[in-house]
Coordinates of C-alpha atoms and ligand atoms in Angstrom, one line a residue:
M1 CA -22.4 7.8 10.4
A2 CA -18.5 8.4 10.2
K3 CA -16.9 7.0 7.1
A4 CA -14.5 4.1 7.2
A5 CA -11.0 2.9 5.9
I6 CA -9.1 -0.5 6.0
I7 CA -5.5 0.1 5.4
T8 CA -3.5 -2.8 4.7
G9 CA 0.1 -2.6 5.9
S10 CA -0.5 0.5 8.0
T11 CA 2.0 0.2 10.8
S12 CA 4.7 1.9 8.8
G13 CA 5.7 4.0 5.6
I14 CA 3.3 4.6 2.9
G15 CA 0.2 2.5 4.9
L16 CA 0.7 4.9 8.2
G17 CA 0.9 8.2 5.6
M18 CA -2.2 7.2 4.3
A19 CA -4.0 6.2 7.4
E20 CA -2.6 9.7 8.6
S21 CA -4.5 11.6 5.7
L22 CA -7.8 9.4 5.8
A23 CA -8.1 10.1 9.5
G24 CA -7.2 13.7 9.1
A25 CA -10.2 13.9 6.6
G26 CA -12.6 12.3 9.5
Y27 CA -12.2 8.4 8.4
N28 CA -12.5 5.9 11.3
I29 CA -9.2 3.7 10.3
M30 CA -8.7 -0.3 10.5
F31 CA -4.8 -0.1 11.1
N32 CA -2.8 -3.5 9.6
G33 CA 0.5 -5.0 9.8
L34 CA 2.3 -7.7 10.6
A35 CA 2.7 -8.3 14.7
R36 CA 5.6 -10.6 15.3
D37 CA 5.9 -10.6 18.9
E38 CA 3.6 -8.7 21.8
K39 CA 6.0 -5.6 21.7
E40 CA 5.3 -5.0 18.0
K41 CA 1.4 -5.3 18.9
N42 CA 1.9 -3.2 21.6
A43 CA 3.8 -0.6 19.2
A44 CA 1.3 -0.8 16.6
E45 CA -1.7 -0.6 19.0
E46 CA -0.5 2.9 20.2
V47 CA 0.1 4.0 16.4
A48 CA -3.8 3.4 16.5
K49 CA -4.4 4.7 19.6
K50 CA -2.5 8.1 18.9
T51 CA -4.3 8.2 15.4
A52 CA -7.7 8.2 17.3
E53 CA -6.5 11.1 19.6
R54 CA -5.2 13.2 17.6
Y55 CA -8.0 13.5 14.8
E56 CA -10.7 12.5 17.2
V57 CA -11.6 9.2 15.1
K58 CA -12.1 5.9 16.1
T59 CA -9.6 3.3 15.3
L60 CA -8.9 -0.4 15.3
F61 CA -5.9 -2.2 15.1
S62 CA -5.5 -6.2 13.7
P63 CA -2.2 -7.9 13.0
A64 CA -4.3 -10.3 10.4
N65 CA -1.4 -11.9 8.0
M66 CA -2.2 -10.8 4.7
M67 CA -0.9 -14.2 3.7
K68 CA -3.8 -16.0 5.6
P69 CA -7.4 -15.6 4.2
E70 CA -9.2 -16.6 7.2
E71 CA -7.4 -13.3 9.0
I72 CA -8.2 -11.4 6.3
R73 CA -11.7 -12.4 6.3
E74 CA -12.0 -11.6 10.1
M75 CA -10.4 -8.3 9.9
C76 CA -12.7 -6.9 7.3
A77 CA -15.6 -8.3 9.3
W78 CA -14.2 -6.8 12.4
A79 CA -14.3 -3.4 10.7
E80 CA -17.5 -3.5 9.4
K81 CA -19.2 -4.5 12.5
D82 CA -17.5 -2.1 14.6
F83 CA -17.4 1.0 12.3
G84 CA -21.2 0.1 10.9
Q85 CA -19.6 0.4 7.2
V86 CA -16.3 0.2 4.7
D87 CA -16.2 3.0 2.7
V88 CA -12.3 2.8 1.6
L89 CA -10.3 -0.2 1.1
V90 CA -6.6 0.4 0.9
N91 CA -4.3 -2.5 -0.6
N92 CA -1.1 -1.6 0.5
A93 CA 0.8 -4.1 2.4
G94 CA 3.7 -5.5 0.1
I95 CA 6.8 -6.9 0.0
Q96 CA 10.1 -7.1 -2.3
H97 CA 13.0 -9.6 -3.2
V98 CA 15.7 -8.7 -5.6
S99 CA 17.2 -11.7 -7.0
P100 CA 18.1 -12.9 -10.7
I101 CA 15.6 -15.5 -11.8
D102 CA 17.9 -18.5 -11.5
E103 CA 18.4 -18.0 -7.9
F104 CA 15.0 -16.4 -6.8
P105 CA 14.1 -18.3 -3.6
E106 CA 10.8 -20.3 -4.2
E107 CA 9.0 -19.6 -1.3
K108 CA 9.9 -15.7 -1.8
W109 CA 7.9 -15.8 -5.0
D110 CA 5.2 -17.6 -3.3
A111 CA 5.3 -15.0 -0.4
I112 CA 5.3 -12.1 -3.0
I113 CA 2.7 -13.0 -5.2
A114 CA 0.3 -14.0 -1.7
I115 CA 1.2 -10.6 0.0
N116 CA 1.2 -8.0 -2.8
L117 CA -1.5 -9.5 -5.2
T118 CA -3.8 -12.7 -3.6
A119 CA -4.5 -10.7 -0.4
A120 CA -6.1 -8.0 -2.7
F121 CA -8.5 -10.3 -3.9
H122 CA -9.4 -11.4 -0.5
T123 CA -9.8 -8.3 1.1
S124 CA -11.9 -6.7 -1.9
K125 CA -13.9 -9.7 -2.0
A126 CA -14.6 -9.3 1.7
V127 CA -15.7 -5.7 1.7
W128 CA -17.6 -6.0 -1.8
K129 CA -21.0 -7.1 -0.3
G130 CA -21.3 -4.2 2.1
M131 CA -20.0 -1.7 -0.6
K132 CA -22.6 -3.0 -2.9
S133 CA -25.4 -2.9 -0.4
R134 CA -24.8 0.8 0.3
G135 CA -24.4 1.8 -3.1
F136 CA -21.0 3.0 -2.6
G137 CA -17.2 1.8 -2.2
R138 CA -13.8 3.0 -2.9
I139 CA -10.9 0.6 -3.1
I140 CA -7.4 2.1 -3.7
N141 CA -4.5 -0.4 -4.9
L142 CA -0.8 0.6 -3.9
T143 CA 1.1 -0.6 -6.8
S144 CA 4.3 1.1 -8.0
A145 CA 5.7 2.4 -11.1
H146 CA 6.6 -1.7 -11.5
A147 CA 2.9 -1.9 -12.2
L148 CA 3.8 -0.4 -15.4
R149 CA 7.6 -0.9 -16.1
A150 CA 9.9 -3.8 -15.4
S151 CA 13.4 -3.7 -13.8
E152 CA 15.7 -6.7 -13.9
F153 CA 15.8 -9.2 -10.8
K154 CA 12.1 -8.4 -9.6
S155 CA 10.6 -11.1 -11.2
A156 CA 8.0 -11.7 -8.5
Y157 CA 7.4 -7.9 -7.4
V158 CA 6.9 -6.8 -11.0
S159 CA 4.7 -9.7 -11.6
S160 CA 2.4 -9.3 -8.7
K161 CA 2.1 -5.6 -9.1
H162 CA 1.6 -6.2 -12.9
G163 CA -1.3 -8.5 -11.5
V164 CA -2.8 -5.9 -9.1
T165 CA -3.2 -3.7 -12.3
G166 CA -5.3 -6.3 -13.9
L167 CA -7.5 -6.6 -10.6
T168 CA -7.8 -3.0 -10.3
K169 CA -9.1 -2.8 -14.0
T170 CA -11.7 -5.7 -13.4
L171 CA -13.1 -4.4 -10.5
A172 CA -13.5 -1.0 -11.5
L173 CA -15.9 -2.7 -14.6
E174 CA -17.7 -5.1 -11.8
G175 CA -18.0 -2.2 -9.4
A176 CA -19.5 0.2 -12.1
P177 CA -23.4 -0.5 -11.5
H178 CA -23.0 -0.2 -7.8
G179 CA -21.0 3.3 -7.3
I180 CA -17.8 1.0 -6.3
T181 CA -14.4 2.4 -7.8
C182 CA -11.4 0.9 -7.9
N183 CA -8.0 2.5 -9.0
A184 CA -4.0 2.5 -8.2
I185 CA -1.8 4.6 -7.4
C186 CA 2.0 3.9 -8.5
P187 CA 4.8 5.4 -6.9
G188 CA 8.2 5.7 -8.1
Y189 CA 10.7 6.1 -4.8
V190 CA 8.9 7.3 -2.0
M191 CA 10.9 8.4 1.2
T192 CA 9.7 6.1 4.0
P193 CA 11.9 4.6 6.3
L194 CA 12.6 1.7 4.2
V195 CA 14.6 3.9 1.5
Q196 CA 16.0 6.1 4.0
N197 CA 17.9 3.2 5.6
Q198 CA 18.9 2.2 2.0
I199 CA 20.4 5.5 1.1
E200 CA 22.6 4.9 4.0
D201 CA 23.7 1.8 2.9
Q202 CA 24.1 2.9 -0.9
M203 CA 26.3 5.6 0.7
K204 CA 28.9 3.0 2.3
A205 CA 28.7 0.5 -0.4
H206 CA 29.5 3.3 -3.6
N207 CA 31.3 5.8 -1.1
M208 CA 29.2 8.4 -2.5
E209 CA 27.8 11.5 -0.6
R210 CA 24.0 11.4 0.0
D211 CA 23.2 13.5 -3.0
E212 CA 24.9 11.6 -5.3
V213 CA 23.3 8.6 -4.4
V214 CA 20.0 9.6 -4.5
E215 CA 20.4 11.0 -8.0
K216 CA 22.8 8.2 -9.6
V217 CA 21.9 5.2 -7.7
M218 CA 18.3 5.6 -6.5
L219 CA 16.1 8.2 -8.6
Y220 CA 18.2 7.5 -12.1
K221 CA 14.6 6.6 -13.7
H222 CA 12.9 9.7 -12.1
A223 CA 12.9 12.6 -14.0
I224 CA 12.4 14.7 -11.1
K225 CA 15.2 13.7 -9.2
D226 CA 13.0 13.7 -5.5
F227 CA 11.4 11.4 -3.4
A228 CA 7.3 11.4 -3.2
Q229 CA 6.6 12.0 0.4
V230 CA 3.6 9.5 2.1
H231 CA 1.5 12.5 2.7
E232 CA 1.4 13.5 -1.3
L233 CA 0.1 9.8 -1.3
G234 CA -2.6 10.2 1.3
A235 CA -3.6 13.4 -0.5
L236 CA -4.1 10.9 -3.6
A237 CA -6.2 8.5 -1.6
V238 CA -8.3 11.2 0.1
F239 CA -9.3 12.3 -3.3
L240 CA -9.8 8.9 -4.7
A241 CA -12.1 8.4 -2.0
S242 CA -14.2 11.5 -2.2
D243 CA -17.4 11.7 -4.0
E244 CA -15.8 13.9 -6.8
A245 CA -13.9 11.1 -8.0
K246 CA -16.7 9.1 -8.9
M247 CA -15.6 9.1 -12.7
I248 CA -12.4 8.0 -12.0
T249 CA -12.1 4.2 -12.1
G250 CA -9.9 1.2 -13.6
V251 CA -7.0 3.8 -13.9
S252 CA -3.3 3.7 -12.8
I253 CA -2.0 6.9 -11.6
P254 CA 1.6 6.9 -11.4
V255 CA 3.4 9.3 -8.9
D256 CA 6.9 8.8 -9.9
G257 CA 8.5 12.1 -11.0
G258 CA 8.0 10.8 -14.6
W259 CA 9.8 7.5 -14.6
T260 CA 6.8 5.9 -16.8
A261 CA 6.7 9.1 -19.0
R262 CA 10.0 7.4 -20.4
Ligands
LIG301 P1 7.1 -0.8 4.3 O1 8.1 -2.1 4.5 O2 7.4 0.4 5.5 O3 5.5 -1.2 5.2 C1 4.8 -2.2 4.8 C2 3.6 -2.7 5.5 O4 3.2 -4.1 5.4 C3 3.8 -2.8 7.1 O5 3.1 -2.2 7.9 C4 4.1 -4.4 7.2 O6 4.1 -4.7 8.7 C5 3.1 -4.7 6.2 N1 2.8 -6.2 6.2 C6 4.1 -6.7 5.6 N2 4.0 -8.0 5.2 C7 2.5 -8.3 6.0 C8 1.7 -9.4 6.0 N3 2.1 -10.5 5.4 N4 0.7 -9.2 6.6 C9 0.5 -8.0 6.5 N5 1.0 -6.7 6.9 C10 2.2 -7.1 6.4 O7 6.6 -0.7 2.7 P2 6.4 0.9 2.3 O8 7.4 1.4 1.4 O9 5.6 1.9 3.0 O10 5.6 0.1 1.1 C11 3.8 0.1 1.2 C12 3.3 -0.4 -0.2 O11 3.8 0.7 -1.5 C13 3.8 -1.6 -0.9 O12 3.0 -2.4 -1.7 C14 4.7 -1.2 -2.0 O13 5.6 -2.4 -3.0 C15 4.5 -0.2 -2.5 N6 5.7 0.7 -3.0 C16 6.3 1.2 -1.9 C17 7.6 2.3 -2.7 C18 8.9 3.1 -1.7 O14 9.3 3.6 -2.5 N7 8.5 2.9 -0.6 C19 7.4 2.5 -4.2 C20 6.5 1.6 -5.2 C21 5.5 1.1 -4.3

């Protein structure tokens, strides 16, 4: 039976890159992402369909909201039933909010902790029994350089990502007797549509050329003044999912151009 992966937040950016890489390696894919209306749902279903055709794998799309544990459990059960197994779980869905602590909206704190951290507990719990019974599982958490370092004005994001680092280590220990590994990928800046738009905004705000914005505003913490690309993160996920990575567990792997070497 073909191996299967659930990737949360895979309708855009890094999650979509992960889905392409894992589908390219022959995995059936459960896509997931927010679909606030029929148009967004159709667009997400189209992404899943195109991926299935291109890589000759099976795909599904679930609009499960990562803030709703019941929807998370339904998504995981659907993947398990339709694909017959879930070998890989990529906890990727994430949101950000930037604000000083005294002005930080409480509902933003709650949403960031729910989506970035608590959802990874619910997904992992939901796939755990199946992985344990088959003696194989790979949980890959998309954290951030902010799982290892802080930046001002990102209290909720940094706290949520540091929390996932703790979850990663704990699941590594609990999974060890059952062939389940759990690791985190910690990107610095990654070239996604979100970041592309930020560059254009910063060019206007600072009255700078693109290269200057990239080097002086965005990548000043990177030693390598470049962005990671989503397929590079996808290639790492494919490796972490493989049999050859069986001894790698409980670690946070920076893909940050040297940011956390400082
Ligand atoms: P993105 O905004 O392009 O995509 C986020 C995805 O999450 C989308 O598919 C969206 O639909 C989904 N999502 C958001 N809220 C959801 C919810 N409540 N329920 C279900 N799905 C939801 O983001 P991205 O830049 O690809 O980031 C993906 C992950 O990588 C995040 O965890 C982010 O913190 C992390 N990360 C990104 C960067 C970067 O430079 N882009 C750097 C470090 C870490």
